[in-house]
């Protein structure tokens, strides 16, 4: 077994990216089990076949990277895994989690959504151009004033929105995760308390 303890932390971003690929290639060629410790969730997700997320000495979730990203077990994992992390919106004693890429901009002439999706009205405060995509930062109008939201747009779509305006977004209910506000654990996949529009 190879044991790595923060091996790339002192490298700059470009070298770190290249070194990750080389480490992954080394493991595939040698087929030796590797235990890799890191605080960088991008490294963990990019290198790991199975990832254990720990906090304060306790394991919060173990699984394949996609499981941790799409099905976080609790609020800590939801807020730690992903760049940007999962949006967390308070609703009636629970917290709804939505990934930035699952918000779909609703067209002006589009009819009301069906039972398979929830609608959110978000005031976009700031846009960030990242080359291949845009990130928009704002607040969900009907939620808590602390419910900050990040929405991911494609290159073309991001160029069509304007900071300061309120837009309506649809999210398929299957992509909404619900957490118990008190315990932080997952309570259900989504459901009736989500906003309708």
mmCIF file with all atom_site columns, C-alpha atoms in Angstrom:
data_model
loop_
_atom_site.group_PDB
_atom_site.id
_atom_site.type_symbol
_atom_site.label_atom_id
_atom_site.label_alt_id
_atom_site.label_comp_id
_atom_site.label_asym_id
_atom_site.label_entity_id
_atom_site.label_seq_id
_atom_site.pdbx_PDB_ins_code
_atom_site.Cartn_x
_atom_site.Cartn_y
_atom_site.Cartn_z
_atom_site.occupancy
_atom_site.B_iso_or_equiv
_atom_site.pdbx_formal_charge
_atom_site.auth_seq_id
_atom_site.auth_comp_id
_atom_site.auth_asym_id
_atom_site.auth_atom_id
_atom_site.pdbx_PDB_model_num
ATOM 1   C CA . UNK A 1 1   ? 0.000   0.000  0.000   1.00 0.00 ? 1   UNK A CA 1
ATOM 2   C CA . UNK A 1 2   ? 1.138   3.551  -0.789  1.00 0.00 ? 2   UNK A CA 1
ATOM 3   C CA . UNK A 1 3   ? 0.188   6.170  1.802   1.00 0.00 ? 3   UNK A CA 1
ATOM 4   C CA . UNK A 1 4   ? 0.148   9.820  0.711   1.00 0.00 ? 4   UNK A CA 1
ATOM 5   C CA . UNK A 1 5   ? -0.312  12.618 3.228   1.00 0.00 ? 5   UNK A CA 1
ATOM 6   C CA . UNK A 1 6   ? -1.044  15.951 1.485   1.00 0.00 ? 6   UNK A CA 1
ATOM 7   C CA . UNK A 1 7   ? 1.616   15.283 -1.190  1.00 0.00 ? 7   UNK A CA 1
ATOM 8   C CA . UNK A 1 8   ? 0.560   18.129 -3.512  1.00 0.00 ? 8   UNK A CA 1
ATOM 9   C CA . UNK A 1 9   ? -0.346  20.871 -1.044  1.00 0.00 ? 9   UNK A CA 1
ATOM 10  C CA . UNK A 1 10  ? 2.839   22.919 -1.611  1.00 0.00 ? 10  UNK A CA 1
ATOM 11  C CA . UNK A 1 11  ? 2.539   22.919 -5.425  1.00 0.00 ? 11  UNK A CA 1
ATOM 12  C CA . UNK A 1 12  ? 0.988   25.670 -7.528  1.00 0.00 ? 12  UNK A CA 1
ATOM 13  C CA . UNK A 1 13  ? -2.323  24.958 -9.265  1.00 0.00 ? 13  UNK A CA 1
ATOM 14  C CA . UNK A 1 14  ? -0.956  24.058 -12.702 1.00 0.00 ? 14  UNK A CA 1
ATOM 15  C CA . UNK A 1 15  ? 1.715   21.689 -11.368 1.00 0.00 ? 15  UNK A CA 1
ATOM 16  C CA . UNK A 1 16  ? -0.830  20.175 -8.967  1.00 0.00 ? 16  UNK A CA 1
ATOM 17  C CA . UNK A 1 17  ? -3.144  19.380 -11.887 1.00 0.00 ? 17  UNK A CA 1
ATOM 18  C CA . UNK A 1 18  ? -0.318  17.610 -13.773 1.00 0.00 ? 18  UNK A CA 1
ATOM 19  C CA . UNK A 1 19  ? 0.839   15.747 -10.643 1.00 0.00 ? 19  UNK A CA 1
ATOM 20  C CA . UNK A 1 20  ? -2.715  14.472 -10.000 1.00 0.00 ? 20  UNK A CA 1
ATOM 21  C CA . UNK A 1 21  ? -2.792  12.928 -13.462 1.00 0.00 ? 21  UNK A CA 1
ATOM 22  C CA . UNK A 1 22  ? 0.625   11.315 -12.896 1.00 0.00 ? 22  UNK A CA 1
ATOM 23  C CA . UNK A 1 23  ? -0.428  9.875  -9.520  1.00 0.00 ? 23  UNK A CA 1
ATOM 24  C CA . UNK A 1 24  ? -3.599  8.450  -11.052 1.00 0.00 ? 24  UNK A CA 1
ATOM 25  C CA . UNK A 1 25  ? -1.544  6.894  -13.864 1.00 0.00 ? 25  UNK A CA 1
ATOM 26  C CA . UNK A 1 26  ? 0.941   5.446  -11.334 1.00 0.00 ? 26  UNK A CA 1
ATOM 27  C CA . UNK A 1 27  ? -1.861  3.757  -9.408  1.00 0.00 ? 27  UNK A CA 1
ATOM 28  C CA . UNK A 1 28  ? -3.384  2.280  -12.577 1.00 0.00 ? 28  UNK A CA 1
ATOM 29  C CA . UNK A 1 29  ? -0.035  0.929  -13.770 1.00 0.00 ? 29  UNK A CA 1
ATOM 30  C CA . UNK A 1 30  ? 1.031   -0.580 -10.442 1.00 0.00 ? 30  UNK A CA 1
ATOM 31  C CA . UNK A 1 31  ? -2.453  -1.626 -9.205  1.00 0.00 ? 31  UNK A CA 1
ATOM 32  C CA . UNK A 1 32  ? -1.237  -0.887 -5.664  1.00 0.00 ? 32  UNK A CA 1
ATOM 33  C CA . UNK A 1 33  ? -3.851  0.278  -3.174  1.00 0.00 ? 33  UNK A CA 1
ATOM 34  C CA . UNK A 1 34  ? -3.285  3.929  -2.229  1.00 0.00 ? 34  UNK A CA 1
ATOM 35  C CA . UNK A 1 35  ? -4.486  5.760  0.861   1.00 0.00 ? 35  UNK A CA 1
ATOM 36  C CA . UNK A 1 36  ? -4.503  9.468  0.054   1.00 0.00 ? 36  UNK A CA 1
ATOM 37  C CA . UNK A 1 37  ? -5.120  12.111 2.733   1.00 0.00 ? 37  UNK A CA 1
ATOM 38  C CA . UNK A 1 38  ? -6.036  15.619 1.614   1.00 0.00 ? 38  UNK A CA 1
ATOM 39  C CA . UNK A 1 39  ? -8.048  18.680 2.624   1.00 0.00 ? 39  UNK A CA 1
ATOM 40  C CA . UNK A 1 40  ? -8.568  19.478 -1.074  1.00 0.00 ? 40  UNK A CA 1
ATOM 41  C CA . UNK A 1 41  ? -11.894 17.973 -2.138  1.00 0.00 ? 41  UNK A CA 1
ATOM 42  C CA . UNK A 1 42  ? -10.969 18.411 -5.839  1.00 0.00 ? 42  UNK A CA 1
ATOM 43  C CA . UNK A 1 43  ? -7.965  16.124 -5.307  1.00 0.00 ? 43  UNK A CA 1
ATOM 44  C CA . UNK A 1 44  ? -10.082 13.620 -3.399  1.00 0.00 ? 44  UNK A CA 1
ATOM 45  C CA . UNK A 1 45  ? -12.783 13.545 -6.076  1.00 0.00 ? 45  UNK A CA 1
ATOM 46  C CA . UNK A 1 46  ? -10.301 13.415 -8.951  1.00 0.00 ? 46  UNK A CA 1
ATOM 47  C CA . UNK A 1 47  ? -8.052  10.706 -7.544  1.00 0.00 ? 47  UNK A CA 1
ATOM 48  C CA . UNK A 1 48  ? -10.280 8.557  -5.385  1.00 0.00 ? 48  UNK A CA 1
ATOM 49  C CA . UNK A 1 49  ? -12.229 5.453  -6.342  1.00 0.00 ? 49  UNK A CA 1
ATOM 50  C CA . UNK A 1 50  ? -13.763 5.634  -2.862  1.00 0.00 ? 50  UNK A CA 1
ATOM 51  C CA . UNK A 1 51  ? -13.694 8.721  -0.696  1.00 0.00 ? 51  UNK A CA 1
ATOM 52  C CA . UNK A 1 52  ? -14.214 9.064  3.056   1.00 0.00 ? 52  UNK A CA 1
ATOM 53  C CA . UNK A 1 53  ? -15.274 12.526 4.232   1.00 0.00 ? 53  UNK A CA 1
ATOM 54  C CA . UNK A 1 54  ? -14.257 13.200 7.842   1.00 0.00 ? 54  UNK A CA 1
ATOM 55  C CA . UNK A 1 55  ? -14.942 16.021 10.279  1.00 0.00 ? 55  UNK A CA 1
ATOM 56  C CA . UNK A 1 56  ? -13.665 16.305 13.836  1.00 0.00 ? 56  UNK A CA 1
ATOM 57  C CA . UNK A 1 57  ? -12.376 12.735 13.725  1.00 0.00 ? 57  UNK A CA 1
ATOM 58  C CA . UNK A 1 58  ? -15.704 11.245 12.594  1.00 0.00 ? 58  UNK A CA 1
ATOM 59  C CA . UNK A 1 59  ? -16.480 9.704  9.216   1.00 0.00 ? 59  UNK A CA 1
ATOM 60  C CA . UNK A 1 60  ? -19.483 11.527 7.735   1.00 0.00 ? 60  UNK A CA 1
ATOM 61  C CA . UNK A 1 61  ? -19.814 9.552  4.481   1.00 0.00 ? 61  UNK A CA 1
ATOM 62  C CA . UNK A 1 62  ? -17.938 6.948  2.458   1.00 0.00 ? 62  UNK A CA 1
ATOM 63  C CA . UNK A 1 63  ? -18.615 6.276  -1.200  1.00 0.00 ? 63  UNK A CA 1
ATOM 64  C CA . UNK A 1 64  ? -17.644 6.795  -4.797  1.00 0.00 ? 64  UNK A CA 1
ATOM 65  C CA . UNK A 1 65  ? -17.043 10.443 -5.743  1.00 0.00 ? 65  UNK A CA 1
ATOM 66  C CA . UNK A 1 66  ? -20.328 10.652 -7.680  1.00 0.00 ? 66  UNK A CA 1
ATOM 67  C CA . UNK A 1 67  ? -22.264 9.348  -4.640  1.00 0.00 ? 67  UNK A CA 1
ATOM 68  C CA . UNK A 1 68  ? -20.815 12.063 -2.417  1.00 0.00 ? 68  UNK A CA 1
ATOM 69  C CA . UNK A 1 69  ? -21.551 14.743 -4.997  1.00 0.00 ? 69  UNK A CA 1
ATOM 70  C CA . UNK A 1 70  ? -25.099 13.769 -5.975  1.00 0.00 ? 70  UNK A CA 1
ATOM 71  C CA . UNK A 1 71  ? -26.268 12.063 -2.757  1.00 0.00 ? 71  UNK A CA 1
ATOM 72  C CA . UNK A 1 72  ? -24.605 13.795 0.219   1.00 0.00 ? 72  UNK A CA 1
ATOM 73  C CA . UNK A 1 73  ? -25.472 12.137 3.522   1.00 0.00 ? 73  UNK A CA 1
ATOM 74  C CA . UNK A 1 74  ? -25.637 15.350 5.536   1.00 0.00 ? 74  UNK A CA 1
ATOM 75  C CA . UNK A 1 75  ? -25.242 19.123 5.432   1.00 0.00 ? 75  UNK A CA 1
ATOM 76  C CA . UNK A 1 76  ? -21.502 18.983 6.070   1.00 0.00 ? 76  UNK A CA 1
ATOM 77  C CA . UNK A 1 77  ? -20.845 16.763 3.042   1.00 0.00 ? 77  UNK A CA 1
ATOM 78  C CA . UNK A 1 78  ? -23.233 18.844 0.905   1.00 0.00 ? 78  UNK A CA 1
ATOM 79  C CA . UNK A 1 79  ? -21.424 22.056 1.818   1.00 0.00 ? 79  UNK A CA 1
ATOM 80  C CA . UNK A 1 80  ? -17.917 20.571 1.477   1.00 0.00 ? 80  UNK A CA 1
ATOM 81  C CA . UNK A 1 81  ? -18.089 18.558 -1.746  1.00 0.00 ? 81  UNK A CA 1
ATOM 82  C CA . UNK A 1 82  ? -18.413 20.443 -5.015  1.00 0.00 ? 82  UNK A CA 1
ATOM 83  C CA . UNK A 1 83  ? -17.127 23.682 -6.503  1.00 0.00 ? 83  UNK A CA 1
ATOM 84  C CA . UNK A 1 84  ? -19.259 25.616 -5.853  1.00 0.00 ? 84  UNK A CA 1
ATOM 85  C CA . UNK A 1 85  ? -20.755 23.644 -2.959  1.00 0.00 ? 85  UNK A CA 1
ATOM 86  C CA . UNK A 1 86  ? -24.425 22.653 -2.919  1.00 0.00 ? 86  UNK A CA 1
ATOM 87  C CA . UNK A 1 87  ? -26.884 25.529 -2.445  1.00 0.00 ? 87  UNK A CA 1
ATOM 88  C CA . UNK A 1 88  ? -28.718 25.174 0.884   1.00 0.00 ? 88  UNK A CA 1
ATOM 89  C CA . UNK A 1 89  ? -32.146 26.833 1.168   1.00 0.00 ? 89  UNK A CA 1
ATOM 90  C CA . UNK A 1 90  ? -34.146 26.826 4.418   1.00 0.00 ? 90  UNK A CA 1
ATOM 91  C CA . UNK A 1 91  ? -37.797 25.721 4.178   1.00 0.00 ? 91  UNK A CA 1
ATOM 92  C CA . UNK A 1 92  ? -40.195 24.939 7.050   1.00 0.00 ? 92  UNK A CA 1
ATOM 93  C CA . UNK A 1 93  ? -37.748 23.301 9.434   1.00 0.00 ? 93  UNK A CA 1
ATOM 94  C CA . UNK A 1 94  ? -35.648 21.590 6.808   1.00 0.00 ? 94  UNK A CA 1
ATOM 95  C CA . UNK A 1 95  ? -32.958 22.563 4.347   1.00 0.00 ? 95  UNK A CA 1
ATOM 96  C CA . UNK A 1 96  ? -33.213 21.927 0.616   1.00 0.00 ? 96  UNK A CA 1
ATOM 97  C CA . UNK A 1 97  ? -30.001 21.247 -1.302  1.00 0.00 ? 97  UNK A CA 1
ATOM 98  C CA . UNK A 1 98  ? -29.632 22.071 -4.999  1.00 0.00 ? 98  UNK A CA 1
ATOM 99  C CA . UNK A 1 99  ? -26.482 21.906 -7.122  1.00 0.00 ? 99  UNK A CA 1
ATOM 100 C CA . UNK A 1 100 ? -25.643 25.028 -9.169  1.00 0.00 ? 100 UNK A CA 1
ATOM 101 C CA . UNK A 1 101 ? -25.994 23.205 -12.494 1.00 0.00 ? 101 UNK A CA 1
ATOM 102 C CA . UNK A 1 102 ? -29.502 21.922 -11.749 1.00 0.00 ? 102 UNK A CA 1
ATOM 103 C CA . UNK A 1 103 ? -31.117 25.374 -11.973 1.00 0.00 ? 103 UNK A CA 1
ATOM 104 C CA . UNK A 1 104 ? -32.702 25.855 -15.407 1.00 0.00 ? 104 UNK A CA 1
ATOM 105 C CA . UNK A 1 105 ? -33.595 29.376 -16.495 1.00 0.00 ? 105 UNK A CA 1
ATOM 106 C CA . UNK A 1 106 ? -37.336 29.572 -17.235 1.00 0.00 ? 106 UNK A CA 1
ATOM 107 C CA . UNK A 1 107 ? -38.320 31.432 -20.408 1.00 0.00 ? 107 UNK A CA 1
ATOM 108 C CA . UNK A 1 108 ? -40.662 34.448 -20.226 1.00 0.00 ? 108 UNK A CA 1
ATOM 109 C CA . UNK A 1 109 ? -43.412 32.665 -22.186 1.00 0.00 ? 109 UNK A CA 1
ATOM 110 C CA . UNK A 1 110 ? -42.942 29.269 -20.554 1.00 0.00 ? 110 UNK A CA 1
ATOM 111 C CA . UNK A 1 111 ? -46.058 27.895 -18.791 1.00 0.00 ? 111 UNK A CA 1
ATOM 112 C CA . UNK A 1 112 ? -46.151 27.023 -15.095 1.00 0.00 ? 112 UNK A CA 1
ATOM 113 C CA . UNK A 1 113 ? -44.159 23.945 -14.180 1.00 0.00 ? 113 UNK A CA 1
ATOM 114 C CA . UNK A 1 114 ? -45.539 20.504 -13.470 1.00 0.00 ? 114 UNK A CA 1
ATOM 115 C CA . UNK A 1 115 ? -45.372 18.327 -10.355 1.00 0.00 ? 115 UNK A CA 1
ATOM 116 C CA . UNK A 1 116 ? -41.929 17.029 -11.354 1.00 0.00 ? 116 UNK A CA 1
ATOM 117 C CA . UNK A 1 117 ? -40.169 20.345 -10.821 1.00 0.00 ? 117 UNK A CA 1
ATOM 118 C CA . UNK A 1 118 ? -39.936 23.156 -8.286  1.00 0.00 ? 118 UNK A CA 1
ATOM 119 C CA . UNK A 1 119 ? -39.680 26.831 -9.179  1.00 0.00 ? 119 UNK A CA 1
ATOM 120 C CA . UNK A 1 120 ? -37.376 29.372 -7.535  1.00 0.00 ? 120 UNK A CA 1
ATOM 121 C CA . UNK A 1 121 ? -37.244 33.145 -8.032  1.00 0.00 ? 121 UNK A CA 1
ATOM 122 C CA . UNK A 1 122 ? -33.663 34.346 -7.672  1.00 0.00 ? 122 UNK A CA 1
ATOM 123 C CA . UNK A 1 123 ? -32.308 37.879 -7.736  1.00 0.00 ? 123 UNK A CA 1
ATOM 124 C CA . UNK A 1 124 ? -28.900 37.699 -9.392  1.00 0.00 ? 124 UNK A CA 1
ATOM 125 C CA . UNK A 1 125 ? -26.441 40.100 -7.770  1.00 0.00 ? 125 UNK A CA 1
ATOM 126 C CA . UNK A 1 126 ? -23.180 39.242 -9.503  1.00 0.00 ? 126 UNK A CA 1
ATOM 127 C CA . UNK A 1 127 ? -21.864 37.339 -12.523 1.00 0.00 ? 127 UNK A CA 1
ATOM 128 C CA . UNK A 1 128 ? -18.473 35.652 -12.749 1.00 0.00 ? 128 UNK A CA 1
ATOM 129 C CA . UNK A 1 129 ? -17.104 34.670 -16.181 1.00 0.00 ? 129 UNK A CA 1
ATOM 130 C CA . UNK A 1 130 ? -14.895 31.579 -15.984 1.00 0.00 ? 130 UNK A CA 1
ATOM 131 C CA . UNK A 1 131 ? -14.297 30.940 -19.684 1.00 0.00 ? 131 UNK A CA 1
ATOM 132 C CA . UNK A 1 132 ? -16.185 27.721 -20.311 1.00 0.00 ? 132 UNK A CA 1
ATOM 133 C CA . UNK A 1 133 ? -19.017 28.754 -17.993 1.00 0.00 ? 133 UNK A CA 1
ATOM 134 C CA . UNK A 1 134 ? -20.505 31.531 -15.871 1.00 0.00 ? 134 UNK A CA 1
ATOM 135 C CA . UNK A 1 135 ? -21.350 31.501 -12.176 1.00 0.00 ? 135 UNK A CA 1
ATOM 136 C CA . UNK A 1 136 ? -24.148 33.790 -11.000 1.00 0.00 ? 136 UNK A CA 1
ATOM 137 C CA . UNK A 1 137 ? -24.493 34.730 -7.322  1.00 0.00 ? 137 UNK A CA 1
ATOM 138 C CA . UNK A 1 138 ? -27.782 35.877 -5.820  1.00 0.00 ? 138 UNK A CA 1
ATOM 139 C CA . UNK A 1 139 ? -30.540 35.330 -3.271  1.00 0.00 ? 139 UNK A CA 1
ATOM 140 C CA . UNK A 1 140 ? -33.720 33.277 -3.398  1.00 0.00 ? 140 UNK A CA 1
ATOM 141 C CA . UNK A 1 141 ? -36.592 35.752 -3.011  1.00 0.00 ? 141 UNK A CA 1
ATOM 142 C CA . UNK A 1 142 ? -38.917 33.730 -0.781  1.00 0.00 ? 142 UNK A CA 1
ATOM 143 C CA . UNK A 1 143 ? -36.268 32.167 1.398   1.00 0.00 ? 143 UNK A CA 1
ATOM 144 C CA . UNK A 1 144 ? -34.254 33.343 4.356   1.00 0.00 ? 144 UNK A CA 1
ATOM 145 C CA . UNK A 1 145 ? -32.142 36.454 3.810   1.00 0.00 ? 145 UNK A CA 1
ATOM 146 C CA . UNK A 1 146 ? -29.158 34.158 4.379   1.00 0.00 ? 146 UNK A CA 1
ATOM 147 C CA . UNK A 1 147 ? -30.141 31.866 1.476   1.00 0.00 ? 147 UNK A CA 1
ATOM 148 C CA . UNK A 1 148 ? -27.382 32.778 -0.932  1.00 0.00 ? 148 UNK A CA 1
ATOM 149 C CA . UNK A 1 149 ? -27.567 30.903 -4.223  1.00 0.00 ? 149 UNK A CA 1
ATOM 150 C CA . UNK A 1 150 ? -25.001 30.099 -6.912  1.00 0.00 ? 150 UNK A CA 1
ATOM 151 C CA . UNK A 1 151 ? -26.266 29.203 -10.394 1.00 0.00 ? 151 UNK A CA 1
ATOM 152 C CA . UNK A 1 152 ? -24.084 27.712 -13.136 1.00 0.00 ? 152 UNK A CA 1
ATOM 153 C CA . UNK A 1 153 ? -24.716 28.895 -16.706 1.00 0.00 ? 153 UNK A CA 1
ATOM 154 C CA . UNK A 1 154 ? -23.301 27.745 -20.017 1.00 0.00 ? 154 UNK A CA 1
ATOM 155 C CA . UNK A 1 155 ? -21.120 30.180 -21.978 1.00 0.00 ? 155 UNK A CA 1
ATOM 156 C CA . UNK A 1 156 ? -24.010 31.347 -24.172 1.00 0.00 ? 156 UNK A CA 1
ATOM 157 C CA . UNK A 1 157 ? -26.729 31.442 -21.509 1.00 0.00 ? 157 UNK A CA 1
ATOM 158 C CA . UNK A 1 158 ? -24.638 33.406 -19.031 1.00 0.00 ? 158 UNK A CA 1
ATOM 159 C CA . UNK A 1 159 ? -24.257 36.240 -21.531 1.00 0.00 ? 159 UNK A CA 1
ATOM 160 C CA . UNK A 1 160 ? -28.063 36.715 -21.599 1.00 0.00 ? 160 UNK A CA 1
ATOM 161 C CA . UNK A 1 161 ? -28.666 37.481 -17.901 1.00 0.00 ? 161 UNK A CA 1
ATOM 162 C CA . UNK A 1 162 ? -28.230 40.826 -16.141 1.00 0.00 ? 162 UNK A CA 1
ATOM 163 C CA . UNK A 1 163 ? -27.160 41.422 -12.525 1.00 0.00 ? 163 UNK A CA 1
ATOM 164 C CA . UNK A 1 164 ? -29.837 43.127 -10.424 1.00 0.00 ? 164 UNK A CA 1
ATOM 165 C CA . UNK A 1 165 ? -32.760 41.354 -12.078 1.00 0.00 ? 165 UNK A CA 1
ATOM 166 C CA . UNK A 1 166 ? -34.981 38.592 -10.704 1.00 0.00 ? 166 UNK A CA 1
ATOM 167 C CA . UNK A 1 167 ? -35.198 35.409 -12.780 1.00 0.00 ? 167 UNK A CA 1
ATOM 168 C CA . UNK A 1 168 ? -37.302 32.301 -12.402 1.00 0.00 ? 168 UNK A CA 1
ATOM 169 C CA . UNK A 1 169 ? -35.567 28.943 -12.368 1.00 0.00 ? 169 UNK A CA 1
ATOM 170 C CA . UNK A 1 170 ? -36.904 25.398 -12.495 1.00 0.00 ? 170 UNK A CA 1
ATOM 171 C CA . UNK A 1 171 ? -35.257 22.444 -10.742 1.00 0.00 ? 171 UNK A CA 1
ATOM 172 C CA . UNK A 1 172 ? -36.323 18.825 -11.298 1.00 0.00 ? 172 UNK A CA 1
ATOM 173 C CA . UNK A 1 173 ? -37.486 17.460 -7.930  1.00 0.00 ? 173 UNK A CA 1
ATOM 174 C CA . UNK A 1 174 ? -35.238 14.415 -8.306  1.00 0.00 ? 174 UNK A CA 1
ATOM 175 C CA . UNK A 1 175 ? -32.253 16.781 -7.990  1.00 0.00 ? 175 UNK A CA 1
ATOM 176 C CA . UNK A 1 176 ? -33.465 18.421 -4.759  1.00 0.00 ? 176 UNK A CA 1
ATOM 177 C CA . UNK A 1 177 ? -32.108 16.895 -1.564  1.00 0.00 ? 177 UNK A CA 1
ATOM 178 C CA . UNK A 1 178 ? -33.763 17.570 1.806   1.00 0.00 ? 178 UNK A CA 1
ATOM 179 C CA . UNK A 1 179 ? -31.920 17.708 5.125   1.00 0.00 ? 179 UNK A CA 1
ATOM 180 C CA . UNK A 1 180 ? -33.183 17.936 8.684   1.00 0.00 ? 180 UNK A CA 1
ATOM 181 C CA . UNK A 1 181 ? -32.291 21.420 9.940   1.00 0.00 ? 181 UNK A CA 1
ATOM 182 C CA . UNK A 1 182 ? -31.720 20.228 13.519  1.00 0.00 ? 182 UNK A CA 1
ATOM 183 C CA . UNK A 1 183 ? -29.641 17.086 12.922  1.00 0.00 ? 183 UNK A CA 1
ATOM 184 C CA . UNK A 1 184 ? -28.149 17.956 9.544   1.00 0.00 ? 184 UNK A CA 1
ATOM 185 C CA . UNK A 1 185 ? -28.918 14.456 8.203   1.00 0.00 ? 185 UNK A CA 1
ATOM 186 C CA . UNK A 1 186 ? -30.747 13.660 4.981   1.00 0.00 ? 186 UNK A CA 1
ATOM 187 C CA . UNK A 1 187 ? -34.504 13.508 5.544   1.00 0.00 ? 187 UNK A CA 1
ATOM 188 C CA . UNK A 1 188 ? -35.789 12.690 2.054   1.00 0.00 ? 188 UNK A CA 1
ATOM 189 C CA . UNK A 1 189 ? -35.063 13.272 -1.644  1.00 0.00 ? 189 UNK A CA 1
ATOM 190 C CA . UNK A 1 190 ? -37.457 16.220 -1.975  1.00 0.00 ? 190 UNK A CA 1
ATOM 191 C CA . UNK A 1 191 ? -41.158 16.726 -1.682  1.00 0.00 ? 191 UNK A CA 1
ATOM 192 C CA . UNK A 1 192 ? -44.297 18.694 -1.038  1.00 0.00 ? 192 UNK A CA 1
ATOM 193 C CA . UNK A 1 193 ? -42.853 21.612 0.922   1.00 0.00 ? 193 UNK A CA 1
ATOM 194 C CA . UNK A 1 194 ? -40.848 22.882 -2.038  1.00 0.00 ? 194 UNK A CA 1
ATOM 195 C CA . UNK A 1 195 ? -41.987 26.109 -3.708  1.00 0.00 ? 195 UNK A CA 1
ATOM 196 C CA . UNK A 1 196 ? -44.333 25.907 -6.658  1.00 0.00 ? 196 UNK A CA 1
ATOM 197 C CA . UNK A 1 197 ? -43.727 29.140 -8.488  1.00 0.00 ? 197 UNK A CA 1
#
